[in-house]
mmCIF file of C-alpha atoms in Angstrom:
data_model
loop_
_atom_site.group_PDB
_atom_site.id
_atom_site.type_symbol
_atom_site.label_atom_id
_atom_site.label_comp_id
_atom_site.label_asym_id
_atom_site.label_seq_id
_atom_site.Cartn_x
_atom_site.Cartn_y
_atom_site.Cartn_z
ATOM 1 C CA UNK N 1 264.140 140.740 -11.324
ATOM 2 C CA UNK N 2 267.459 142.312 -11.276
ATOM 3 C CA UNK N 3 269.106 140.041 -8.692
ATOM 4 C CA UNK N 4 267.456 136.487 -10.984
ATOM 5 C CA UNK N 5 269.363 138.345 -13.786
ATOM 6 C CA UNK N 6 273.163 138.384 -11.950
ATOM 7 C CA UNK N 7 272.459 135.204 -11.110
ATOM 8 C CA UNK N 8 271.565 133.490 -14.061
ATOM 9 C CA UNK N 9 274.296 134.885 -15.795
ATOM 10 C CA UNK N 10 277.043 134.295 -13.487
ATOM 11 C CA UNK N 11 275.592 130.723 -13.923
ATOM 12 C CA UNK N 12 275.466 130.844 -17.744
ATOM 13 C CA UNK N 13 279.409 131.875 -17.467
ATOM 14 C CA UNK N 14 280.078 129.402 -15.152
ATOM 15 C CA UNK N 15 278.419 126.640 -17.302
ATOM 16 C CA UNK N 16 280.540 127.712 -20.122
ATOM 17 C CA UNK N 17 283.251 127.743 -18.482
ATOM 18 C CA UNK N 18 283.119 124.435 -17.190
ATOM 19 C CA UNK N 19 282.521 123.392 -20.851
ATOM 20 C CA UNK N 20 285.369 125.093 -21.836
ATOM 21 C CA UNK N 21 287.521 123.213 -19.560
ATOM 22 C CA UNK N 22 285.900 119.781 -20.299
ATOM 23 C CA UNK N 23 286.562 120.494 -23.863
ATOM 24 C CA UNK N 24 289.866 121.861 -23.874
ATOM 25 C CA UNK N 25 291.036 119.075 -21.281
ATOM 26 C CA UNK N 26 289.643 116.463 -23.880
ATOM 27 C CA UNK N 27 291.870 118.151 -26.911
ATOM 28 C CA UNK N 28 295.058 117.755 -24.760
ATOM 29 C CA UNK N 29 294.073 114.200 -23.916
ATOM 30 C CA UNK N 30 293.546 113.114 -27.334
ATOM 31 C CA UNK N 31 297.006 114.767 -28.168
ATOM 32 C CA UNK N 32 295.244 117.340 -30.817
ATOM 33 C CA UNK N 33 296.716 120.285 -28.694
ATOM 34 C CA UNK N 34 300.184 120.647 -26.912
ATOM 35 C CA UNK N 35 301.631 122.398 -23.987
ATOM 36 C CA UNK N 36 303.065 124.967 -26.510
ATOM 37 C CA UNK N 37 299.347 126.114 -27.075
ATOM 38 C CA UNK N 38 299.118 126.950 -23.297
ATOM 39 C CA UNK N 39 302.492 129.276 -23.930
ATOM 40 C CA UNK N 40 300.153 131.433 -26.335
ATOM 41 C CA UNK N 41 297.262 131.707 -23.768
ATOM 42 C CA UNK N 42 299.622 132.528 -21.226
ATOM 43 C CA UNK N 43 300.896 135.375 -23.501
ATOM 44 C CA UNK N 44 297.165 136.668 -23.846
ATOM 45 C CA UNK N 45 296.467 139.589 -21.680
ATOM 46 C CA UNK N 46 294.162 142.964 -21.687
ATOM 47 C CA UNK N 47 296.771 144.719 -23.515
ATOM 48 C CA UNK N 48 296.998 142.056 -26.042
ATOM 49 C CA UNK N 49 293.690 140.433 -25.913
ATOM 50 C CA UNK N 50 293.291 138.709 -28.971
ATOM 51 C CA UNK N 51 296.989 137.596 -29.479
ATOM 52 C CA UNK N 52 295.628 133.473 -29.383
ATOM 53 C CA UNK N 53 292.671 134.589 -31.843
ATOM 54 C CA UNK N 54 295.156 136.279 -34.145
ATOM 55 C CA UNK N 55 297.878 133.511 -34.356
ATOM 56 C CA UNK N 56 295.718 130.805 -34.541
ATOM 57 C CA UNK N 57 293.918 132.921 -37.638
ATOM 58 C CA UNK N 58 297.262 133.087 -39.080
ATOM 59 C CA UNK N 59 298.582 129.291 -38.886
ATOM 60 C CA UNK N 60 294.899 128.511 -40.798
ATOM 61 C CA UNK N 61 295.884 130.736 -43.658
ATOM 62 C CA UNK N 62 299.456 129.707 -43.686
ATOM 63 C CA UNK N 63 298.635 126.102 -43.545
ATOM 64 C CA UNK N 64 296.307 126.491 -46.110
ATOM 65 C CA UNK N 65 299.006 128.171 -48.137
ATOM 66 C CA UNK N 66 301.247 125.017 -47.725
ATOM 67 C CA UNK N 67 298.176 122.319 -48.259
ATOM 68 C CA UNK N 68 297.473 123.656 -51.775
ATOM 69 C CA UNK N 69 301.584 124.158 -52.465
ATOM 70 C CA UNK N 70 301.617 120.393 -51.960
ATOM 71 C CA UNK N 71 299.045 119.102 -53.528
ATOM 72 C CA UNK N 72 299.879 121.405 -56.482
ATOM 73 C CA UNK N 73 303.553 119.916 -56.899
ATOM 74 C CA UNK N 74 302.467 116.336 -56.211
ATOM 75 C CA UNK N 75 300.287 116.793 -59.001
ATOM 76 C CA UNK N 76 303.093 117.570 -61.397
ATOM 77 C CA UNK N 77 304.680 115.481 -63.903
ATOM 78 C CA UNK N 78 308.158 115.338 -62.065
ATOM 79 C CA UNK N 79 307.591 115.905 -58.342
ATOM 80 C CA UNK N 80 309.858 118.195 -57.040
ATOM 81 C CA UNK N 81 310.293 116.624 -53.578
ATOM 82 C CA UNK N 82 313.101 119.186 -52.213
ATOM 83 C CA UNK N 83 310.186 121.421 -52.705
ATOM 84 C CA UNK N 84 307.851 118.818 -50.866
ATOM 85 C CA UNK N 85 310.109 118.438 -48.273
ATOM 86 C CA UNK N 86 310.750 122.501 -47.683
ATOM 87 C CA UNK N 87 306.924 122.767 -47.335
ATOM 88 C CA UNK N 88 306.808 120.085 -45.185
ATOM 89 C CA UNK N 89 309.719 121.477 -43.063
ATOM 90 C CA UNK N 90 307.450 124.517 -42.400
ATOM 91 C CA UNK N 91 303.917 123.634 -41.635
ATOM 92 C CA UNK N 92 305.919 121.080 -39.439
ATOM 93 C CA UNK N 93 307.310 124.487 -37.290
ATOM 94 C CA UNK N 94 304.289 126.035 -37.578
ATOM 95 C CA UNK N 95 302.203 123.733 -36.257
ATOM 96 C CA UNK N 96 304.468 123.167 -33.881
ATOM 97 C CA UNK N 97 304.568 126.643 -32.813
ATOM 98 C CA UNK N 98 300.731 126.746 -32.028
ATOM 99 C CA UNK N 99 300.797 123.822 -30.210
ATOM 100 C CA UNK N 100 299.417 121.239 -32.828
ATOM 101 C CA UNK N 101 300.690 118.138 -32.316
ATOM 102 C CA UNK N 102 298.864 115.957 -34.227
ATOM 103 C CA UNK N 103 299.385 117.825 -37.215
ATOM 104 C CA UNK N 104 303.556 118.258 -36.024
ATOM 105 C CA UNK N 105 303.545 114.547 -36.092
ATOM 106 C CA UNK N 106 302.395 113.868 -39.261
ATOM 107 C CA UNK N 107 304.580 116.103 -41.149
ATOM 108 C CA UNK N 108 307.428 114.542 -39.464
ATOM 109 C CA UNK N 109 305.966 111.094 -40.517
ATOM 110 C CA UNK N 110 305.664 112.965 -43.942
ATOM 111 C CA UNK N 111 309.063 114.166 -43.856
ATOM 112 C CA UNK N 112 310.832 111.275 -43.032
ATOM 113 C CA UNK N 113 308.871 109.557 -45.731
ATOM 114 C CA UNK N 114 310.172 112.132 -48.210
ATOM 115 C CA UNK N 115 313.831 111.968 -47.359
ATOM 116 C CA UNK N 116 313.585 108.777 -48.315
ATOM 117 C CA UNK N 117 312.676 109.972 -51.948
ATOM 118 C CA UNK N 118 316.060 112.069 -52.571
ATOM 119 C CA UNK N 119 317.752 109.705 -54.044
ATOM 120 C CA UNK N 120 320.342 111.925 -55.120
ATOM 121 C CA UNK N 121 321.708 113.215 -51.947
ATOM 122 C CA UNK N 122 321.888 109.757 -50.291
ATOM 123 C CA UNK N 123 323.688 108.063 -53.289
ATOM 124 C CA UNK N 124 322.112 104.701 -52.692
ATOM 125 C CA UNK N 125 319.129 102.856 -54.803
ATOM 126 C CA UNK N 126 316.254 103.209 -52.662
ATOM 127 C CA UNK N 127 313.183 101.027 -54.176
ATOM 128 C CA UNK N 128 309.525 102.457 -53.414
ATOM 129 C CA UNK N 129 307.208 101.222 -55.575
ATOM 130 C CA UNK N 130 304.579 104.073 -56.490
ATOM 131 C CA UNK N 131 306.141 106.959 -54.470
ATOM 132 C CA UNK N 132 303.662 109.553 -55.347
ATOM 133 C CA UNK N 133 301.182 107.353 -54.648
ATOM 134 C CA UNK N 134 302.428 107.660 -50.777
ATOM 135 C CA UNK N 135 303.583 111.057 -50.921
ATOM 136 C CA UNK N 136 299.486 111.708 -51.332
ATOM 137 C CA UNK N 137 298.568 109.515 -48.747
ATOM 138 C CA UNK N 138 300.849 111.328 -46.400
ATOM 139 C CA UNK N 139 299.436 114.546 -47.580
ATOM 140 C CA UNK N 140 296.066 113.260 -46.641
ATOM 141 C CA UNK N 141 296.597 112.429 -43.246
ATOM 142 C CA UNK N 142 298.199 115.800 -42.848
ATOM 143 C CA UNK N 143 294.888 117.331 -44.100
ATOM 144 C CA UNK N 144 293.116 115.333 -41.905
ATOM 145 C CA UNK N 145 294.753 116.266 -39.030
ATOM 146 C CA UNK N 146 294.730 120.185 -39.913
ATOM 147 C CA UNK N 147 291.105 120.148 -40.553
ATOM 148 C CA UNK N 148 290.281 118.397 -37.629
ATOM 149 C CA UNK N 149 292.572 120.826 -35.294
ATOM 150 C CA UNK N 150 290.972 123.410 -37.251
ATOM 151 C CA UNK N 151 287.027 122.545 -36.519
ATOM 152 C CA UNK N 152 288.614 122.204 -32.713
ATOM 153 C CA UNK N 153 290.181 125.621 -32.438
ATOM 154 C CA UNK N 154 287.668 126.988 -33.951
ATOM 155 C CA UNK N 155 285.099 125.927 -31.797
ATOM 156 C CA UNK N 156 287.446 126.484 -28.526
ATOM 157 C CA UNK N 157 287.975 129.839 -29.897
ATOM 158 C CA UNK N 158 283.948 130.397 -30.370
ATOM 159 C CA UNK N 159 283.643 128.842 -26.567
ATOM 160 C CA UNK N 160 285.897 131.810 -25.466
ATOM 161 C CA UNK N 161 284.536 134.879 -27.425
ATOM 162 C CA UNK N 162 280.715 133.418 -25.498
ATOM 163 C CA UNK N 163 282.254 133.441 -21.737
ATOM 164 C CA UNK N 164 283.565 136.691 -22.772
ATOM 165 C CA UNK N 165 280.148 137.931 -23.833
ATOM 166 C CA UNK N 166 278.362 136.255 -20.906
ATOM 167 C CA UNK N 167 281.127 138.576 -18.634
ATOM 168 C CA UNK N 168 282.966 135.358 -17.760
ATOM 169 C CA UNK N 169 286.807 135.167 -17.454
ATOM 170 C CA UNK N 170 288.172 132.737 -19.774
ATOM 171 C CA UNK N 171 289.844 129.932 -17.368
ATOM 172 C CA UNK N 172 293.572 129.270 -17.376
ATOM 173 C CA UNK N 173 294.449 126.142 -18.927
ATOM 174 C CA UNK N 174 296.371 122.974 -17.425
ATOM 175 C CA UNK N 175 297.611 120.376 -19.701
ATOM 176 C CA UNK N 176 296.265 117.430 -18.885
ATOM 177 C CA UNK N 177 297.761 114.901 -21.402
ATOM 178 C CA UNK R 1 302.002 143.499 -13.317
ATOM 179 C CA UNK R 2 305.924 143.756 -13.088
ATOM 180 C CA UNK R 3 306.525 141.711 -16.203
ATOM 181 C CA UNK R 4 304.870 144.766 -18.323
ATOM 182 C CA UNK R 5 307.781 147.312 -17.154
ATOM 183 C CA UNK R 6 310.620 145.325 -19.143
ATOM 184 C CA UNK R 7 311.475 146.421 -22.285
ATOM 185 C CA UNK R 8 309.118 148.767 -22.834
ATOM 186 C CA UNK R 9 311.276 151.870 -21.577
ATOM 187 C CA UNK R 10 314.585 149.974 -20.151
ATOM 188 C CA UNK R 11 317.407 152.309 -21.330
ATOM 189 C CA UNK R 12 321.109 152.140 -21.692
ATOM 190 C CA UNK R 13 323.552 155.048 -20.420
ATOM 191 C CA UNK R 14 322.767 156.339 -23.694
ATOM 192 C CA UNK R 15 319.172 156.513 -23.186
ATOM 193 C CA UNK R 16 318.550 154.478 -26.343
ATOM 194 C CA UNK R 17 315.324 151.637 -26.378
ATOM 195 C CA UNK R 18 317.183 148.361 -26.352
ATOM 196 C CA UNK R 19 315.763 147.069 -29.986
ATOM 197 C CA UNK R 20 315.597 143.575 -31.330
ATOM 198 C CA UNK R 21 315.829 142.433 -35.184
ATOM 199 C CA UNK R 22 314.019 139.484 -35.437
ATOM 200 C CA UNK R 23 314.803 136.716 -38.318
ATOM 201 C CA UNK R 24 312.133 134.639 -39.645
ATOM 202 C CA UNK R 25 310.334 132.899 -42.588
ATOM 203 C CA UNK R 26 307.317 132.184 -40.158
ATOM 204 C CA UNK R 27 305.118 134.315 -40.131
ATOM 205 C CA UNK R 28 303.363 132.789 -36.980
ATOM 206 C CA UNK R 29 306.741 132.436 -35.493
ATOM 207 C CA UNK R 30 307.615 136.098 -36.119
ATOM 208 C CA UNK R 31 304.587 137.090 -34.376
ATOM 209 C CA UNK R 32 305.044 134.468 -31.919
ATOM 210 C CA UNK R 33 308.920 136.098 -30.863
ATOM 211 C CA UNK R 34 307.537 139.580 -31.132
ATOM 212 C CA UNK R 35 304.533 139.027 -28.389
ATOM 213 C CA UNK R 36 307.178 136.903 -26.912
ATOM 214 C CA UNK R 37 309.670 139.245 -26.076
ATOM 215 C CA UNK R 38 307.697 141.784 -25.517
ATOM 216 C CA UNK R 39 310.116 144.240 -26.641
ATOM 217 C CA UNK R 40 310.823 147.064 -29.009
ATOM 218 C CA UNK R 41 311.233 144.581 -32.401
ATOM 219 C CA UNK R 42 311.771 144.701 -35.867
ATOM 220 C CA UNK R 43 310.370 141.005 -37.769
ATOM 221 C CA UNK R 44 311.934 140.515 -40.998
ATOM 222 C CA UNK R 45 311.022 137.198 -43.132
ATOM 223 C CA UNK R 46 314.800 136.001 -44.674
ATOM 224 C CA UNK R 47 318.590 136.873 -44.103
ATOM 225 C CA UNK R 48 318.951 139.235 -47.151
ATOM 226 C CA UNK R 49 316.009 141.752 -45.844
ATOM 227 C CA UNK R 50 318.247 141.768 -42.641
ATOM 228 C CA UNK R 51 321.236 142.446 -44.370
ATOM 229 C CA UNK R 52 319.232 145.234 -46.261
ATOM 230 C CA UNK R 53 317.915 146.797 -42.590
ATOM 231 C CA UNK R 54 321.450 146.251 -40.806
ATOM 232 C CA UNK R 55 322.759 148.096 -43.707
ATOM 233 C CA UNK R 56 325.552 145.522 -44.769
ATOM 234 C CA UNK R 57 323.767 144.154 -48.208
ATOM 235 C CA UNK R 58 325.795 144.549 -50.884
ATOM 236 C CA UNK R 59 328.281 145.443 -48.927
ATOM 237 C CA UNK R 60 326.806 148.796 -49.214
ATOM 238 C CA UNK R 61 325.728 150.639 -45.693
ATOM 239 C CA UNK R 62 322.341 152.321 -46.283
ATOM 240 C CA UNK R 63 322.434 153.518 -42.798
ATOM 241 C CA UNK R 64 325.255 154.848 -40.737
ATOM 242 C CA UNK R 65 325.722 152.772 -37.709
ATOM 243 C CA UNK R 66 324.996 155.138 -35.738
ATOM 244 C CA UNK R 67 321.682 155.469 -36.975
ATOM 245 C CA UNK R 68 320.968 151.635 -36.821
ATOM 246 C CA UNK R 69 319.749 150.546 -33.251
ATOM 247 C CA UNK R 70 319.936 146.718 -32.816
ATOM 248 C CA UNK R 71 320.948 145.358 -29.674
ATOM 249 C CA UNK R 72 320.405 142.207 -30.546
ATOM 250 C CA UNK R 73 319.314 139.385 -33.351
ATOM 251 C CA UNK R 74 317.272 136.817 -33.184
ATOM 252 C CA UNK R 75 317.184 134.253 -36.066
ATOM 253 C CA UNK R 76 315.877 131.207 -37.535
ATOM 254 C CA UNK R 77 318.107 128.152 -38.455
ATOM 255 C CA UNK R 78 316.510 126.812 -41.356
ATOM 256 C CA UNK R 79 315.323 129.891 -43.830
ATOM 257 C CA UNK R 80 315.065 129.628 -47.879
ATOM 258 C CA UNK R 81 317.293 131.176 -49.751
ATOM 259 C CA UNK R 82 320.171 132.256 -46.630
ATOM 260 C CA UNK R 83 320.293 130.090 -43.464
ATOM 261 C CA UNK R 84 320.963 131.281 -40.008
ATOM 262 C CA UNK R 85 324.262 130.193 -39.943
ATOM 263 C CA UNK R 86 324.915 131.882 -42.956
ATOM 264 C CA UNK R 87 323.379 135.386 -41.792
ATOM 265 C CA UNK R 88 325.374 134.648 -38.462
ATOM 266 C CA UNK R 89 328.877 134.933 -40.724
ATOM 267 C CA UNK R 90 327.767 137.955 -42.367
ATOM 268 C CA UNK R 91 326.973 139.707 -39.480
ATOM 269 C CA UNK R 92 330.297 138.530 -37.274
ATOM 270 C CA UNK R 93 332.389 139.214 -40.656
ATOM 271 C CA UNK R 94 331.201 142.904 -40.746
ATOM 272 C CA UNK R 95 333.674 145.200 -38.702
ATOM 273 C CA UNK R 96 330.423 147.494 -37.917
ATOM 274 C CA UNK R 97 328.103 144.622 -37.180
ATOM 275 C CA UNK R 98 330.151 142.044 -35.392
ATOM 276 C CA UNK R 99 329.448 143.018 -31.735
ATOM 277 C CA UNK R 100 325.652 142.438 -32.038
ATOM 278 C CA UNK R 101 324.728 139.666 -30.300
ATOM 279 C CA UNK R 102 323.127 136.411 -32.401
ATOM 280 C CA UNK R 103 320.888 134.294 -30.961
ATOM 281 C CA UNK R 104 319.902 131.250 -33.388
ATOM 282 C CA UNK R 105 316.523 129.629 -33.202
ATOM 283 C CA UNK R 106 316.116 125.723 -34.577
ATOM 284 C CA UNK R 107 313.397 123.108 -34.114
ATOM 285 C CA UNK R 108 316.213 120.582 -34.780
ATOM 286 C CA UNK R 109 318.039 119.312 -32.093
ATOM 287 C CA UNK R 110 321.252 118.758 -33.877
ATOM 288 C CA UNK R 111 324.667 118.669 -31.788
ATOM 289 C CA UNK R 112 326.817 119.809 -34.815
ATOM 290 C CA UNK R 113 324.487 122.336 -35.745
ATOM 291 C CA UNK R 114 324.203 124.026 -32.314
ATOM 292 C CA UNK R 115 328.254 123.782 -31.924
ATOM 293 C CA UNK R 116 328.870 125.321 -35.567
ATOM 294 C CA UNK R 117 326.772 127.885 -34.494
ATOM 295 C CA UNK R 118 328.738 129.067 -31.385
ATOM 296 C CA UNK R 119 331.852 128.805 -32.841
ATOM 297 C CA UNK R 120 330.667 131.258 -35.199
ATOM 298 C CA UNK R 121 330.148 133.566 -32.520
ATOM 299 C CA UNK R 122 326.568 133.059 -31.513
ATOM 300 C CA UNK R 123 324.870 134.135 -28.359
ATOM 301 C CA UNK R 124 323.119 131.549 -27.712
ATOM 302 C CA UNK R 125 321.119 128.506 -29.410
ATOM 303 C CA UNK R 126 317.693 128.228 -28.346
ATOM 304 C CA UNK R 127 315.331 125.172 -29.603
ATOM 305 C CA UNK R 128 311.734 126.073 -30.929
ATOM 306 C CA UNK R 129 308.908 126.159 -30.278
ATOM 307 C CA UNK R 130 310.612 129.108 -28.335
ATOM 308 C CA UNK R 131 309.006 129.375 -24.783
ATOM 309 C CA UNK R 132 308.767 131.943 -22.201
ATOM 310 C CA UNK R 133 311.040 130.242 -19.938
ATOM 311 C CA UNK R 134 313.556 130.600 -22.585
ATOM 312 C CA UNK R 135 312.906 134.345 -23.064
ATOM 313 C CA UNK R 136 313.842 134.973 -19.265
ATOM 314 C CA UNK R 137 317.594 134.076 -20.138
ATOM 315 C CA UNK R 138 317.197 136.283 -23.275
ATOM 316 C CA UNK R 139 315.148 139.032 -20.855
ATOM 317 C CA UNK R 140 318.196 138.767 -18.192
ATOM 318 C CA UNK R 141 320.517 139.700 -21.084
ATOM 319 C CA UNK R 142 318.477 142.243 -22.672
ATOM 320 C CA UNK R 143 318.329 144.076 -19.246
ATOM 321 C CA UNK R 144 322.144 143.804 -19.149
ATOM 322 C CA UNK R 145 322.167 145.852 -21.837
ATOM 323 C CA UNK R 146 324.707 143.574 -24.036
ATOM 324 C CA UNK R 147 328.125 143.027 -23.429
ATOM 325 C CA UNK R 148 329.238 146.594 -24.519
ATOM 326 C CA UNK R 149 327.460 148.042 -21.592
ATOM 327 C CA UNK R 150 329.103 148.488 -18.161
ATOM 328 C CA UNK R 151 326.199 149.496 -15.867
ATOM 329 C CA UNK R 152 322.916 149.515 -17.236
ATOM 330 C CA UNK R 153 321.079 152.070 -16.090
ATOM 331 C CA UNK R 154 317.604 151.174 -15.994
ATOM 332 C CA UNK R 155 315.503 154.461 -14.769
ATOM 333 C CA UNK R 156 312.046 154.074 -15.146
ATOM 334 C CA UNK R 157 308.625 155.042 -12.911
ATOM 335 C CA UNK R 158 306.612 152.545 -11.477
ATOM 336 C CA UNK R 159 303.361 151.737 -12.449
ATOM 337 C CA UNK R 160 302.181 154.592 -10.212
ATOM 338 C CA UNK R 161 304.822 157.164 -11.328
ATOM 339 C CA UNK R 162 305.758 157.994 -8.015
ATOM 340 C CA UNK R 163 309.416 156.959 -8.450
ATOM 341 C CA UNK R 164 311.991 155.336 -10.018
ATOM 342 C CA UNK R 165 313.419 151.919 -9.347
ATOM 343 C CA UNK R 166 316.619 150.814 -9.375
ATOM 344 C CA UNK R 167 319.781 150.295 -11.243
ATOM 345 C CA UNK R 168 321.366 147.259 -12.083
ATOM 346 C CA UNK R 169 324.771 147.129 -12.515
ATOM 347 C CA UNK R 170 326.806 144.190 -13.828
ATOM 348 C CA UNK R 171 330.111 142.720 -14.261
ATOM 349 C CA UNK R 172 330.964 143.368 -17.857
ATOM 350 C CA UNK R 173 331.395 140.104 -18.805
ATOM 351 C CA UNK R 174 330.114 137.999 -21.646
ATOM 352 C CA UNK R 175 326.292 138.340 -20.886
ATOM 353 C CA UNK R 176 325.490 134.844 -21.425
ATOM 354 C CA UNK R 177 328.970 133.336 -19.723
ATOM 355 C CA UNK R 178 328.366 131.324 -16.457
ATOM 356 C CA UNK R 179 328.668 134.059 -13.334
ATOM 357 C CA UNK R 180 329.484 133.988 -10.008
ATOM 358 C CA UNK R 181 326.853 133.805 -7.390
ATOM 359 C CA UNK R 182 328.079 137.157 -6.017
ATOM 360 C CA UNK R 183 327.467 138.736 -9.364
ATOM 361 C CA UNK R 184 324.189 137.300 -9.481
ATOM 362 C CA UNK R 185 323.539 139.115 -6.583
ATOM 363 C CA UNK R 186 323.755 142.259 -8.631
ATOM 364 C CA UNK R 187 321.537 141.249 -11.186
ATOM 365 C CA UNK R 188 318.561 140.647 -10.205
ATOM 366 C CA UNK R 189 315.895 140.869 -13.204
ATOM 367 C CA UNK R 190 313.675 143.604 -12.537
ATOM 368 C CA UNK R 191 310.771 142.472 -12.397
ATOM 369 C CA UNK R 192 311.903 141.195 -8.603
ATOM 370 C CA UNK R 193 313.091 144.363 -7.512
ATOM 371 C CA UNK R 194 310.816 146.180 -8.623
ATOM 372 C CA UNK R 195 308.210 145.028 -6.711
ATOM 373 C CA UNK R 196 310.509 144.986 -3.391
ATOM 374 C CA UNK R 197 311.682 148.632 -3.662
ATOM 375 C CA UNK R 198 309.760 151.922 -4.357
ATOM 376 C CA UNK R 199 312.926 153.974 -4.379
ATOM 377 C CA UNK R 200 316.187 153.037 -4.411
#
């Protein structure tokens, strides 16, 4: 029946919806996602539908740019940490720029950890025992925290493309952390 | 929506589309500004490409001036290669390009920094992640038509193309300078007026 139809799918859309919030509301609580990522929805509209979609799509392929830069130069006989550092510097402003926090934070934890390592420009003996050894382990939490974002977004992302199929309107979010 | 009428057709006396050059080794910031600003925009990735579009690298011009329509630039801080600053001293040390507006962009919140910066000559400093509410001081300015500009005249139809909307006219002061509340009164961003007045 014609009428059942509307209404089951005005209650499929509805039920995504509400999953959509529930989920989205749990990324902002846990501090994955930032208030910044709310600036990009709120820059979505029907002229520009797919502007979250597109920079989101971007930051993946520019942080995995960066993620194999690094691991490449730790690898290397002499690390170049200026180098380290300048790669640092930028998935740190990307991230940033999308609204992922998480991964923000542990580039500046990175960073800071790195600064450390220029001996050089800070003129004073500064003993680390094994410093490549926790140059890597602060390249690993920065994975982890990309690839976690990443399966998030994603999945956020997939959440929105099936309220737009099911002729819902994708709901505004609030940030709730 | 009254927000979609800026930029996209705003004119100077001189009937020219007020253009932005854009300065950025993001690539998700450059699209980022562009959406943004919603505004005619060129995106370059590093100060020497903007030298090469503004005409001034190699101290060269590629491009007569008045070819070359930038009303303003937007740039990075921190960029490989040239920094902000750096691009900022070309641009106020060229007698053609020294009355574009600079606006720097930096996700460091560093007091030197910012104050180097304006002494150069910069617009403005504005801290990233860049946000809209950031953009509407940018957007007032824009509208103003840079400090060149007199009266910008801003004809342009409605939505429904039954008229034209108002004119703002300005003190011709530094855009970005502290005003009085009477001249405030004059410049009311568009997007407000436009939706009080059909015709003017």
């Amino acid at each position: 029946m014609e009428i059942g139809g509307e209404y089951l799918e005005i209650l499929g859309s509805s039920i995504l919806m509400t999953d959509y919030l529930e989920y989205s509301n749990a990324l902002f609580r846990e501090g994955l996602l930032d208030g910044q990522f709310i600036q990009l929805q709120m820059l979505r509209d029907d002229s520009n539908p797919d502007f979250v979609v597109e920079v989101v799509t971007l930051f993946f392929e520019d942080s995995q740019r960066i993620l194999n830069e690094l691991s490449k130069t730790l690898d290397e006989q002499n690390v170049d940490f200026k180098k380290i550092d300048a790669n640092v510097h930028q998935l740190k402003g990307s991230s940033s720029s999308i609204g992922a926090q998480r991964v923000r934070n542990a580039c500046i934890a990175f960073r800071s950890f790195c600064d450390a390592q220029d001996v050089e420009s800070y003129g004073f003996c500064f003993f680390v025992l094994f410093p490549d050894q926790m140059c890597l382990r602060c390249l690993q939490q920065v994975k982890q925290e990309y690839l976690l974002v990443k399966n998030k977004l994603e999945a956020l992302l997939r959440l929105e493309q099936q309220i737009v199929a099911a002729g819902g309107v994708v709901p505004t979010l609030n940030d709730v952390s | 929506m009254a927000v979609e009428d800026i930029g996209s057709g705003c004119s100077s006396s001189g009937d020219q589309e007020f253009h932005v050059l854009a300065v950025d080794d993001s690539i998700i910031d450059r699209k980022v500004i562009e959406r943004l600003l919603k505004i005619s925009l060129t995106a370059v990735e590093s100060g020497s490409r903007a030298l090469q579009y503004l005409g001034i690298d190699g101290e060269r011009s590629s491009l007569g001036f008045d070819e070359l329509k930038v009303n303003l630039i937007i740039t990075d801080y921190s960029m490989p290669g040239m920094t902000g600053y750096e691009l900022l001293k070309k641009i106020k040390g060229s007698t053609k390009l020294r009355k574009i507006p600079v606006v720097i962009m930096s996700s460091e919140n560093i007091l030197a920094r910012i104050d180097r910066c304006l002494e150069e000559g910069a617009e403005d400093f504005l801290m990233k992640p860049v946000q809209l509410s950031d953009v509407e001081r940018l957007r007032d300015f824009m509208l103003r038509g840079g400090e060149d500009r007199e009266v910008v005249g801003c004809k342009r139809k409605t939505r429904d193309d039954s008229c034209s909307s108002s004119v703002l006219s300005c003190d011709r002061d530094h855009p970005l300078s502290p005003i009085s509340v009477s001249a405030m009164a004059h410049c009311k961003p568009i997007s407000k007026r436009s939706r009080l007045l059909a015709t003017d």
